[in-house]
Coordinates of C-alpha atoms and ligand atoms in Angstrom, one line a residue:
X116 CA -220.5 -197.7 -48.8
X117 CA -223.9 -199.1 -48.2
X118 CA -226.9 -199.5 -50.5
X119 CA -228.4 -196.4 -49.1
X120 CA -226.0 -194.5 -51.3
X121 CA -228.4 -195.4 -54.4
X122 CA -231.1 -193.2 -52.7
X123 CA -233.0 -190.7 -54.6
X124 CA -232.7 -187.5 -52.4
X125 CA -234.0 -183.8 -52.8
X126 CA -232.3 -181.0 -51.2
X127 CA -234.7 -177.9 -50.7
X128 CA -232.6 -174.7 -50.4
X129 CA -229.2 -174.3 -52.1
X130 CA -227.2 -172.1 -49.5
X131 CA -224.0 -173.4 -48.0
X132 CA -225.9 -176.1 -46.1
X133 CA -227.8 -177.3 -49.2
X134 CA -225.3 -177.3 -51.8
X135 CA -222.7 -178.9 -49.7
X136 CA -225.2 -181.7 -48.8
X137 CA -226.3 -182.1 -52.5
X138 CA -222.7 -182.2 -53.7
X139 CA -221.7 -185.0 -51.1
X140 CA -224.8 -186.9 -51.9
X141 CA -223.8 -186.9 -55.6
X142 CA -220.3 -187.9 -54.8
X143 CA -221.6 -190.8 -52.7
X144 CA -223.5 -192.1 -55.7
X145 CA -227.1 -190.8 -54.9
X146 CA -229.4 -189.4 -57.3
X147 CA -229.9 -185.7 -56.3
X148 CA -232.2 -182.9 -57.0
X149 CA -231.4 -179.5 -55.6
X150 CA -234.2 -176.8 -55.5
X151 CA -233.7 -173.1 -54.9
X152 CA -235.4 -169.9 -56.5
X153 CA -231.9 -168.5 -57.4
X154 CA -230.5 -169.3 -61.0
X155 CA -227.3 -171.0 -59.3
X156 CA -226.7 -172.4 -55.9
X157 CA -225.4 -170.1 -53.2
X158 CA -228.1 -169.1 -50.8
X159 CA -228.1 -166.0 -48.6
X160 CA -224.3 -166.5 -48.1
X161 CA -223.3 -165.9 -51.5
X162 CA -226.0 -163.9 -52.9
X163 CA -226.8 -161.4 -49.8
X164 CA -224.6 -162.3 -46.9
X165 CA -221.0 -163.6 -46.3
X166 CA -219.5 -163.0 -49.7
X167 CA -220.9 -159.7 -50.9
X168 CA -220.4 -158.2 -47.2
X169 CA -216.7 -159.4 -47.3
X170 CA -216.1 -157.8 -50.8
X171 CA -217.4 -154.4 -49.5
X172 CA -215.4 -154.8 -46.3
X173 CA -212.2 -155.4 -48.3
X174 CA -212.8 -152.0 -49.9
X175 CA -213.5 -150.3 -46.5
X176 CA -210.2 -151.8 -45.3
X177 CA -208.4 -150.3 -48.2
X178 CA -209.9 -146.8 -47.7
X179 CA -209.2 -147.0 -44.0
X180 CA -205.4 -148.0 -44.6
X181 CA -204.9 -145.3 -47.2
X182 CA -206.0 -142.7 -44.5
X183 CA -203.8 -144.3 -42.0
X184 CA -200.8 -144.4 -44.3
X185 CA -200.0 -140.8 -43.7
X186 CA -198.6 -142.1 -40.2
X187 CA -196.2 -144.0 -42.2
X188 CA -195.0 -141.2 -44.5
X189 CA -197.4 -142.0 -47.4
X190 CA -200.1 -139.5 -48.2
X191 CA -203.1 -140.0 -50.6
X192 CA -205.8 -137.7 -51.6
X193 CA -209.3 -138.3 -50.3
X194 CA -211.1 -141.4 -52.2
X195 CA -213.5 -140.8 -55.0
X196 CA -216.2 -143.4 -54.6
X197 CA -217.9 -144.7 -57.8
X198 CA -220.8 -146.5 -56.2
X199 CA -221.9 -148.0 -59.6
X200 CA -218.5 -149.5 -60.1
X201 CA -218.1 -150.5 -56.5
X202 CA -221.5 -152.4 -56.9
X203 CA -220.7 -154.3 -60.2
X204 CA -217.5 -155.4 -58.8
X205 CA -219.1 -156.9 -55.8
X206 CA -221.8 -158.5 -58.3
X207 CA -219.2 -159.8 -60.3
X208 CA -217.6 -161.6 -57.3
X209 CA -221.1 -163.1 -56.5
X210 CA -221.7 -164.0 -60.1
X211 CA -218.4 -165.8 -60.5
X212 CA -218.7 -167.8 -57.3
X213 CA -222.4 -168.8 -57.8
X214 CA -221.7 -169.6 -61.5
X215 CA -218.9 -171.8 -60.3
X216 CA -221.2 -173.7 -57.9
X217 CA -223.9 -174.0 -60.9
X218 CA -220.8 -175.7 -63.1
X219 CA -220.0 -178.0 -60.1
X220 CA -223.5 -179.0 -59.7
X221 CA -223.7 -179.9 -63.4
X222 CA -220.4 -181.8 -63.4
X223 CA -221.8 -183.8 -60.5
X224 CA -225.0 -184.6 -62.6
X225 CA -227.2 -182.8 -60.0
X226 CA -230.8 -182.0 -61.4
X227 CA -230.8 -178.3 -60.3
X228 CA -234.3 -176.9 -60.4
X229 CA -234.7 -173.2 -60.0
X230 CA -238.2 -172.9 -58.2
X231 CA -239.8 -173.3 -54.9
X232 CA -240.8 -176.4 -53.1
X233 CA -243.6 -177.2 -50.9
X234 CA -244.5 -180.5 -49.2
X235 CA -247.4 -182.9 -50.4
X236 CA -246.4 -185.6 -47.8
X237 CA -243.3 -186.9 -46.1
X238 CA -241.9 -188.0 -49.5
X239 CA -243.3 -185.8 -52.2
X240 CA -242.6 -182.2 -53.0
X241 CA -244.7 -179.9 -55.3
X242 CA -242.2 -178.0 -57.1
X243 CA -243.0 -174.7 -58.9
X244 CA -240.6 -173.8 -61.4
X245 CA -239.4 -170.2 -61.9
X246 CA -240.1 -170.5 -65.7
X247 CA -243.5 -171.7 -65.1
X248 CA -244.9 -175.2 -64.6
X249 CA -245.6 -177.3 -61.5
X250 CA -245.0 -180.9 -60.8
X251 CA -245.1 -183.4 -57.9
X252 CA -241.7 -185.2 -57.4
X253 CA -241.1 -188.2 -55.0
X254 CA -237.9 -189.0 -53.2
X255 CA -236.7 -191.5 -50.7
X256 CA -235.1 -188.8 -48.4
X257 CA -235.7 -184.9 -48.3
X258 CA -233.1 -182.5 -46.8
X259 CA -234.6 -179.1 -45.7
X260 CA -232.1 -176.4 -46.1
X261 CA -234.3 -173.3 -46.4
X262 CA -232.2 -170.9 -44.3
X263 CA -233.2 -167.8 -42.7
X264 CA -234.3 -164.1 -43.4
X265 CA -233.8 -160.9 -41.6
X266 CA -236.0 -160.5 -38.6
X267 CA -238.6 -157.7 -38.6
X268 CA -239.8 -155.6 -35.8
X269 CA -243.3 -154.5 -36.7
X270 CA -243.1 -151.1 -35.0
X271 CA -239.9 -150.5 -37.2
X272 CA -241.6 -151.4 -40.5
X273 CA -241.8 -148.4 -43.0
X274 CA -242.2 -149.1 -46.7
X275 CA -239.5 -146.7 -48.0
X276 CA -236.1 -147.3 -49.5
X277 CA -234.7 -145.2 -46.5
X278 CA -235.5 -148.2 -44.3
X279 CA -233.0 -150.8 -45.3
X280 CA -232.3 -154.5 -44.0
X281 CA -228.9 -156.3 -44.7
X282 CA -229.9 -157.3 -48.2
X283 CA -230.9 -153.7 -49.3
X284 CA -227.7 -152.3 -47.4
X285 CA -225.4 -154.6 -49.4
X286 CA -227.0 -153.3 -52.6
X287 CA -225.3 -149.8 -51.9
X288 CA -227.9 -147.8 -53.8
X289 CA -226.1 -144.7 -52.6
X290 CA -223.9 -143.3 -50.0
X291 CA -226.2 -141.5 -47.5
X292 CA -224.9 -138.7 -45.4
X293 CA -226.2 -140.3 -42.2
X294 CA -227.1 -143.7 -41.3
X295 CA -228.5 -145.4 -38.1
X296 CA -227.7 -149.0 -37.7
X297 CA -230.2 -150.5 -35.4
X298 CA -228.6 -153.6 -33.6
X299 CA -225.1 -153.9 -32.5
X300 CA -224.6 -157.5 -33.7
X301 CA -222.1 -158.7 -36.3
X302 CA -224.2 -158.0 -39.3
X303 CA -224.9 -154.4 -38.2
X304 CA -221.4 -153.6 -37.3
X305 CA -219.9 -155.1 -40.5
X306 CA -222.2 -153.0 -42.7
X307 CA -221.9 -149.9 -40.5
X308 CA -217.9 -150.3 -41.0
X309 CA -218.5 -150.3 -44.9
X310 CA -220.8 -147.3 -44.9
X311 CA -218.5 -145.4 -42.5
X312 CA -215.5 -146.2 -44.9
X313 CA -217.4 -144.9 -47.9
X314 CA -218.0 -141.5 -46.0
X315 CA -221.4 -142.0 -44.2
X316 CA -221.7 -140.5 -40.7
X317 CA -222.7 -144.0 -39.1
X318 CA -224.5 -144.2 -35.6
X319 CA -225.3 -147.5 -33.9
X320 CA -228.1 -148.2 -31.4
X321 CA -228.2 -151.3 -29.3
X322 CA -230.5 -152.2 -26.5
X323 CA -228.2 -154.3 -24.4
X324 CA -225.1 -152.7 -22.4
X325 CA -222.6 -153.8 -25.0
X326 CA -222.0 -154.4 -28.6
X327 CA -221.8 -158.1 -30.0
X328 CA -223.9 -159.6 -27.1
X329 CA -222.5 -163.0 -26.4
X330 CA -218.9 -162.4 -27.2
X331 CA -216.4 -162.1 -24.3
X332 CA -216.3 -158.4 -23.4
X333 CA -212.3 -158.3 -23.4
X334 CA -212.4 -159.3 -27.0
X335 CA -215.0 -156.7 -27.7
X336 CA -213.3 -153.9 -26.1
X337 CA -210.6 -153.1 -28.6
X338 CA -213.3 -153.2 -31.3
X339 CA -215.6 -150.7 -29.4
X340 CA -212.7 -148.3 -28.9
X341 CA -211.9 -148.3 -32.5
X342 CA -215.6 -148.2 -33.6
X343 CA -215.9 -145.0 -31.4
X344 CA -213.4 -143.4 -33.7
X345 CA -215.0 -144.3 -37.0
X346 CA -218.6 -144.0 -35.9
X347 CA -220.5 -140.9 -35.1
X348 CA -222.0 -142.5 -31.9
X349 CA -222.6 -145.7 -30.3
X350 CA -225.8 -145.7 -28.1
X351 CA -225.9 -148.6 -25.6
X352 CA -228.7 -149.5 -23.3
X353 CA -231.1 -147.8 -25.8
X354 CA -234.0 -148.8 -27.7
X355 CA -235.8 -147.3 -30.8
X356 CA -239.3 -146.4 -29.9
X357 CA -240.6 -145.2 -33.3
X358 CA -239.4 -144.3 -36.9
X359 CA -241.3 -141.8 -39.0
X360 CA -240.4 -140.8 -42.7
X361 CA -240.3 -137.1 -43.4
X362 CA -238.7 -135.1 -46.3
X363 CA -235.3 -135.2 -45.1
X364 CA -235.1 -138.7 -43.8
X365 CA -236.3 -140.9 -41.1
X366 CA -237.1 -139.4 -37.7
X367 CA -236.1 -141.8 -35.1
X368 CA -237.2 -141.6 -31.2
X369 CA -234.9 -143.2 -28.6
X370 CA -235.5 -144.5 -25.2
X371 CA -233.1 -145.5 -22.4
X372 CA -231.5 -144.3 -19.2
X373 CA -228.5 -142.8 -21.1
X374 CA -230.3 -141.1 -24.0
X375 CA -229.4 -137.5 -24.3
X376 CA -231.2 -136.7 -27.6
X377 CA -234.6 -138.2 -27.6
X378 CA -235.3 -137.7 -31.4
X379 CA -233.0 -137.6 -34.5
X380 CA -233.3 -137.6 -38.3
X381 CA -231.2 -139.9 -40.2
X382 CA -231.0 -140.1 -44.0
X383 CA -231.3 -143.9 -43.9
X384 CA -231.8 -146.5 -41.3
X385 CA -230.4 -150.1 -41.3
X386 CA -232.5 -152.7 -39.4
X387 CA -230.3 -155.6 -38.1
X388 CA -232.0 -157.2 -35.2
X389 CA -231.3 -160.8 -36.0
X390 CA -232.4 -163.5 -38.3
X391 CA -235.6 -165.8 -38.3
X392 CA -235.6 -169.4 -39.5
X393 CA -237.4 -170.0 -42.7
X394 CA -239.5 -172.9 -41.3
X395 CA -243.0 -171.9 -42.6
X396 CA -242.6 -174.2 -45.7
X397 CA -245.9 -174.7 -47.3
X398 CA -247.3 -178.1 -46.6
X399 CA -244.9 -179.0 -43.8
X400 CA -247.9 -179.8 -41.5
X401 CA -248.6 -182.7 -43.9
X402 CA -245.2 -184.4 -42.5
X403 CA -244.2 -185.4 -39.0
X404 CA -241.6 -182.6 -38.8
X405 CA -241.7 -180.6 -35.5
X406 CA -240.8 -176.9 -35.3
X407 CA -239.8 -175.7 -31.9
X408 CA -240.6 -172.7 -30.2
X409 CA -238.0 -170.1 -31.8
X410 CA -239.2 -171.4 -35.1
X411 CA -236.1 -173.8 -35.6
X412 CA -237.0 -177.3 -36.8
X413 CA -236.1 -180.0 -34.4
X414 CA -233.6 -182.5 -35.3
X415 CA -231.3 -185.1 -33.6
X416 CA -227.5 -185.5 -33.8
X417 CA -227.9 -186.9 -37.3
X418 CA -229.9 -184.0 -38.4
X419 CA -233.0 -186.2 -38.7
X420 CA -236.4 -184.5 -38.1
X421 CA -239.2 -186.1 -36.3
X422 CA -240.1 -187.4 -39.8
X423 CA -237.6 -190.4 -40.5
X424 CA -237.5 -189.5 -44.1
X425 CA -236.7 -185.8 -43.7
X426 CA -233.5 -184.2 -42.4
X427 CA -233.0 -180.5 -41.9
X428 CA -229.8 -178.4 -41.7
X429 CA -228.2 -175.0 -41.4
X430 CA -229.9 -171.8 -40.2
X431 CA -233.4 -173.4 -40.1
X432 CA -232.4 -175.8 -37.4
X433 CA -230.8 -173.4 -34.9
X434 CA -227.7 -171.4 -33.7
X435 CA -225.0 -170.5 -34.6
X436 CA -226.5 -169.2 -37.8
X437 CA -223.2 -169.5 -39.9
X438 CA -222.4 -170.8 -43.2
X439 CA -219.6 -173.3 -42.0
X440 CA -221.9 -174.8 -39.5
X441 CA -224.6 -175.3 -42.3
X442 CA -222.2 -176.8 -44.6
X443 CA -220.7 -179.3 -42.0
X444 CA -224.4 -180.3 -40.9
X445 CA -225.3 -180.9 -44.5
X446 CA -222.5 -183.2 -45.0
X447 CA -223.2 -185.1 -41.7
X448 CA -227.0 -185.4 -42.8
X449 CA -226.0 -186.9 -46.1
X450 CA -223.6 -189.3 -44.4
X451 CA -226.4 -190.3 -42.0
X452 CA -228.8 -191.0 -44.8
X453 CA -226.0 -193.1 -46.6
X454 CA -225.8 -195.2 -43.5
X455 CA -222.6 -193.9 -42.1
X456 CA -222.1 -193.9 -38.3
X457 CA -222.0 -190.1 -37.8
X458 CA -223.1 -187.4 -35.5
X459 CA -222.9 -183.6 -35.5
X460 CA -221.0 -182.9 -32.3
X461 CA -218.5 -180.5 -32.8
X462 CA -216.3 -179.2 -29.8
X463 CA -215.6 -175.9 -31.6
X464 CA -217.6 -174.0 -34.2
X465 CA -215.6 -170.9 -34.9
X466 CA -217.3 -167.4 -35.0
X467 CA -215.8 -164.6 -36.9
X468 CA -216.8 -160.8 -36.9
X469 CA -215.2 -159.3 -40.0
X470 CA -214.9 -155.7 -38.4
X471 CA -211.8 -153.8 -38.0
X472 CA -210.3 -155.1 -35.9
X473 CA -211.8 -158.6 -36.4
X474 CA -213.1 -160.7 -33.6
X475 CA -212.9 -164.4 -33.7
X476 CA -213.6 -167.1 -31.1
X477 CA -214.4 -171.0 -30.8
X478 CA -215.0 -173.5 -28.2
X479 CA -215.6 -172.4 -24.7
X480 CA -215.8 -168.7 -23.9
X481 CA -215.2 -167.0 -20.6
X482 CA -218.7 -165.9 -20.6
X483 CA -220.1 -169.5 -20.9
X484 CA -217.6 -170.9 -18.4
X485 CA -218.8 -168.2 -15.9
X486 CA -222.3 -169.1 -16.5
X487 CA -221.8 -172.7 -16.0
X488 CA -219.7 -172.1 -13.1
X489 CA -216.8 -174.0 -14.7
X490 CA -213.2 -173.7 -13.5
X491 CA -210.8 -172.4 -16.2
X492 CA -207.4 -170.8 -16.7
X493 CA -207.1 -168.1 -19.0
X494 CA -203.9 -167.0 -20.8
X495 CA -203.8 -163.6 -22.7
X496 CA -201.1 -162.4 -24.9
X497 CA -201.4 -158.6 -25.7
X498 CA -200.5 -157.6 -29.4
X499 CA -198.7 -154.7 -28.2
X500 CA -195.8 -157.3 -27.3
X501 CA -196.1 -158.7 -31.0
X502 CA -193.5 -157.6 -33.4
X503 CA -195.8 -158.5 -36.4
X504 CA -198.7 -156.4 -34.9
X505 CA -196.2 -153.5 -34.5
X506 CA -195.1 -153.7 -38.1
X507 CA -198.8 -153.4 -39.0
X508 CA -199.4 -150.5 -36.7
X509 CA -202.1 -152.7 -35.2
X510 CA -201.1 -153.4 -31.6
X511 CA -204.6 -153.1 -30.0
X512 CA -205.3 -156.9 -30.3
X513 CA -205.3 -159.6 -28.0
X514 CA -205.1 -163.5 -28.1
X515 CA -206.4 -165.7 -25.3
X516 CA -206.5 -169.3 -24.6
X517 CA -208.9 -170.8 -22.2
X518 CA -207.5 -174.0 -20.5
X519 CA -208.9 -176.7 -18.3
X520 CA -206.7 -176.3 -15.2
X521 CA -206.2 -179.9 -14.6
X522 CA -205.6 -181.5 -17.8
X523 CA -204.2 -178.2 -19.2
X524 CA -206.3 -178.9 -22.5
X525 CA -207.1 -176.0 -24.7
X526 CA -211.0 -175.4 -24.3
X527 CA -211.5 -172.2 -26.1
X528 CA -209.7 -169.5 -28.0
X529 CA -210.5 -166.0 -28.5
X530 CA -208.7 -163.5 -30.8
X531 CA -209.2 -159.6 -31.4
X532 CA -207.1 -158.1 -34.1
X533 CA -206.4 -157.8 -37.9
X534 CA -206.7 -161.3 -39.5
X535 CA -208.1 -162.9 -36.3
X536 CA -210.7 -164.6 -38.8
X537 CA -207.7 -166.4 -40.5
X538 CA -206.1 -167.4 -37.2
X539 CA -209.0 -168.9 -35.5
X540 CA -208.7 -172.1 -37.4
X541 CA -205.5 -173.2 -35.5
X542 CA -207.7 -172.8 -32.2
X543 CA -210.4 -175.0 -33.9
X544 CA -207.7 -177.6 -34.6
X545 CA -206.2 -177.5 -31.2
X546 CA -209.6 -178.0 -29.5
X547 CA -210.7 -180.8 -31.8
X548 CA -207.3 -182.6 -31.3
X549 CA -207.4 -182.2 -27.7
X550 CA -204.1 -180.2 -27.7
X551 CA -202.6 -179.1 -24.3
X552 CA -200.9 -175.9 -23.4
X553 CA -197.6 -177.8 -23.9
X554 CA -198.5 -178.9 -27.4
X555 CA -199.4 -175.3 -28.5
X556 CA -196.3 -173.9 -26.8
X557 CA -193.8 -176.4 -28.4
X558 CA -195.3 -176.1 -31.9
X559 CA -192.8 -173.7 -33.6
X560 CA -194.7 -170.9 -35.2
X561 CA -193.2 -168.7 -38.0
X562 CA -191.7 -165.3 -37.2
X563 CA -192.8 -162.6 -37.5
X564 CA -196.5 -163.5 -37.7
X565 CA -199.6 -162.8 -35.7
X566 CA -200.0 -166.5 -35.3
X567 CA -197.1 -166.4 -32.9
X568 CA -199.5 -164.7 -30.4
X569 CA -201.3 -168.1 -30.1
X570 CA -198.1 -169.9 -29.2
X571 CA -197.1 -167.1 -26.7
X572 CA -200.4 -167.2 -25.0
X573 CA -199.7 -170.9 -24.4
X574 CA -196.3 -169.8 -22.9
X575 CA -198.0 -167.2 -20.8
X576 CA -200.0 -170.0 -19.3
X577 CA -196.8 -171.2 -17.9
X578 CA -195.5 -167.9 -17.1
X579 CA -192.7 -168.2 -19.6
X580 CA -193.6 -166.0 -22.6
X581 CA -190.6 -164.7 -24.3
X582 CA -192.0 -161.3 -25.0
X583 CA -194.2 -160.8 -21.7
X584 CA -192.2 -160.2 -18.6
X585 CA -193.9 -161.4 -15.5
X586 CA -191.9 -160.4 -12.2
X587 CA -191.4 -163.1 -9.8
X588 CA -193.5 -163.2 -6.5
Ligands
FAD829 C1 -225.1 -159.7 -44.3 C2 -224.9 -161.2 -43.8 C3 -223.4 -161.5 -43.6 C4 -223.2 -162.7 -43.3 N1 -221.8 -163.0 -43.0 C5 -221.5 -164.4 -42.7 C6 -220.1 -164.7 -42.5 O1 -219.3 -163.8 -42.8 N2 -219.8 -166.0 -42.2 C7 -220.9 -167.0 -41.9 O2 -220.5 -168.0 -41.6 N3 -222.1 -166.6 -42.0 C8 -222.4 -165.3 -42.3 N4 -223.9 -165.0 -42.6 C9 -224.7 -166.1 -42.3 C10 -224.8 -167.0 -43.5 O3 -225.3 -166.3 -44.6 C11 -225.9 -168.2 -43.2 O4 -225.6 -168.7 -42.0 C12 -226.0 -169.3 -44.2 O5 -226.2 -168.7 -45.5 C13 -226.9 -170.3 -43.8 O6 -226.9 -171.4 -44.8 P1 -228.1 -172.2 -45.0 O7 -227.6 -173.2 -46.1 O8 -228.7 -172.7 -43.9 O9 -229.2 -171.3 -45.8 P2 -229.4 -170.0 -46.8 O10 -228.0 -169.6 -47.1 O11 -230.2 -169.1 -46.2 O12 -230.1 -170.7 -48.1 C14 -231.2 -171.1 -48.1 C15 -231.7 -171.1 -49.5 O13 -233.1 -171.8 -49.4 C16 -234.0 -171.2 -50.3 N5 -235.2 -171.4 -50.0 C17 -236.1 -171.1 -48.9 N6 -237.3 -171.8 -48.9 C18 -237.4 -172.4 -50.0 C19 -238.3 -173.3 -50.7 N7 -239.5 -173.3 -50.1 N8 -237.9 -173.7 -51.8 C20 -236.8 -173.6 -52.6 N9 -235.9 -172.9 -51.9 C21 -236.0 -172.2 -50.7 C22 -233.6 -169.6 -50.0 O14 -234.2 -168.9 -51.1 C23 -232.1 -169.6 -50.0 O15 -231.5 -169.6 -51.3 C24 -224.2 -163.8 -43.1 C25 -225.7 -163.3 -43.3 C26 -225.8 -162.1 -43.6 C27 -227.3 -161.9 -43.8

């Protein structure tokens, strides 16, 4: 450890980036202040993102499986939804987790200030406390971890509870009869899945030709097929021209080559068209920090901004806007501040879409390889050949490995199917450890599990998968 570990640092924003940074800084012996307007650490992820959405998706999955159970000889009557109880259960999960983070923060002797921070200069923050009072506090280093917020399209802005963003949708004020989700990205699809399970007739509109733009199409296909069954409609290549409130709901006008019905009324509309970085921090202009074109704060591989005393991490510095990326950046920034030789240069950041089925990928994607004109070999294992998938009655999945044709190294992994989000970590490890097709094929996987599909994909690469017959040519 170097002398830099005695520094006094402030972390602005206590999301998964900010609190991970603050906790490590305290563990390394620094004197740490963590500032956020919420009562406890957690940020968007815990209060209005990852955690509440997954709590609701768990309920959605249960409802869905209860319906499906009649195929297996078990019949339940239709569920009765107690929205107030559902809400309080979800809130309970959030409170337990954020309260736990508050405890961990106290145990580490971190000064947690509930309030908002503004910059006076590169080392001084003006902090307004939630319970009143303002003070100027000076630090050796400051870490900006202010995250992001839902993007707003001005023409789709209506001041009515019928127009929701992800935050208000997670509040589940009620179960509307109809809901239009604007945006076919992961947040819209996850929340659409929740409402559909609760009994809402959900439609999704996406201006691009496919759901989840950015993900490989073969991974999205099984999800698309299933969502066609649970959603009322999926409108692709379609934009929303206007929204207008009337007595029965929101009248929406659509535009696009495939549009059949130009206007339709929905009880509620969820706008989920991406997120914007919170880089408009008051007083930031009094520092040397530079903000790039899309609003992301510019940083180097040590997460240091153009102002040597200020670091920035998480959603506010760029894509992918994911909690685990924010946490790892937070830890890297603090190590860099402590004088350790580090850089944030991951080979694989996993992305998980927690729909049903789940989609998860990491490392190189086929889409990216194509764009870069890079030679790859792809090995796919269909879940129809997986015993475990069969026992779950969920054979629509697929596991694929992307290899470098010469070295046979694993460059990317993509999985669609139940539990894909849990399985993708093996892919991350394989990529980070430079595993080859042989390494994966020779690693004994437990039977019967879905994880075997990763091992068998590597066998497919050699044309010798036990459960996939490939005729000799
Ligand atoms: C509905 C939804 C579902 C999601 N699901 C997932 C998921 O399953 N997995 C995943 O990896 N990611 C998910 N995300 C994304 C994830 O929440 C973010 O990537 C993550 O929270 C980013 O962490 P962060 O530390 O950068 O900032 P944030 O979590 O955004 O936290 C920033 C904090 O800074 C505070 N702040 C801002 N400005 C100031 C200021 N001036 N002074 C003091 N405090 C300030 C904010 O109030 C906030 O509390 C989801 C997001 C949403 C909206």
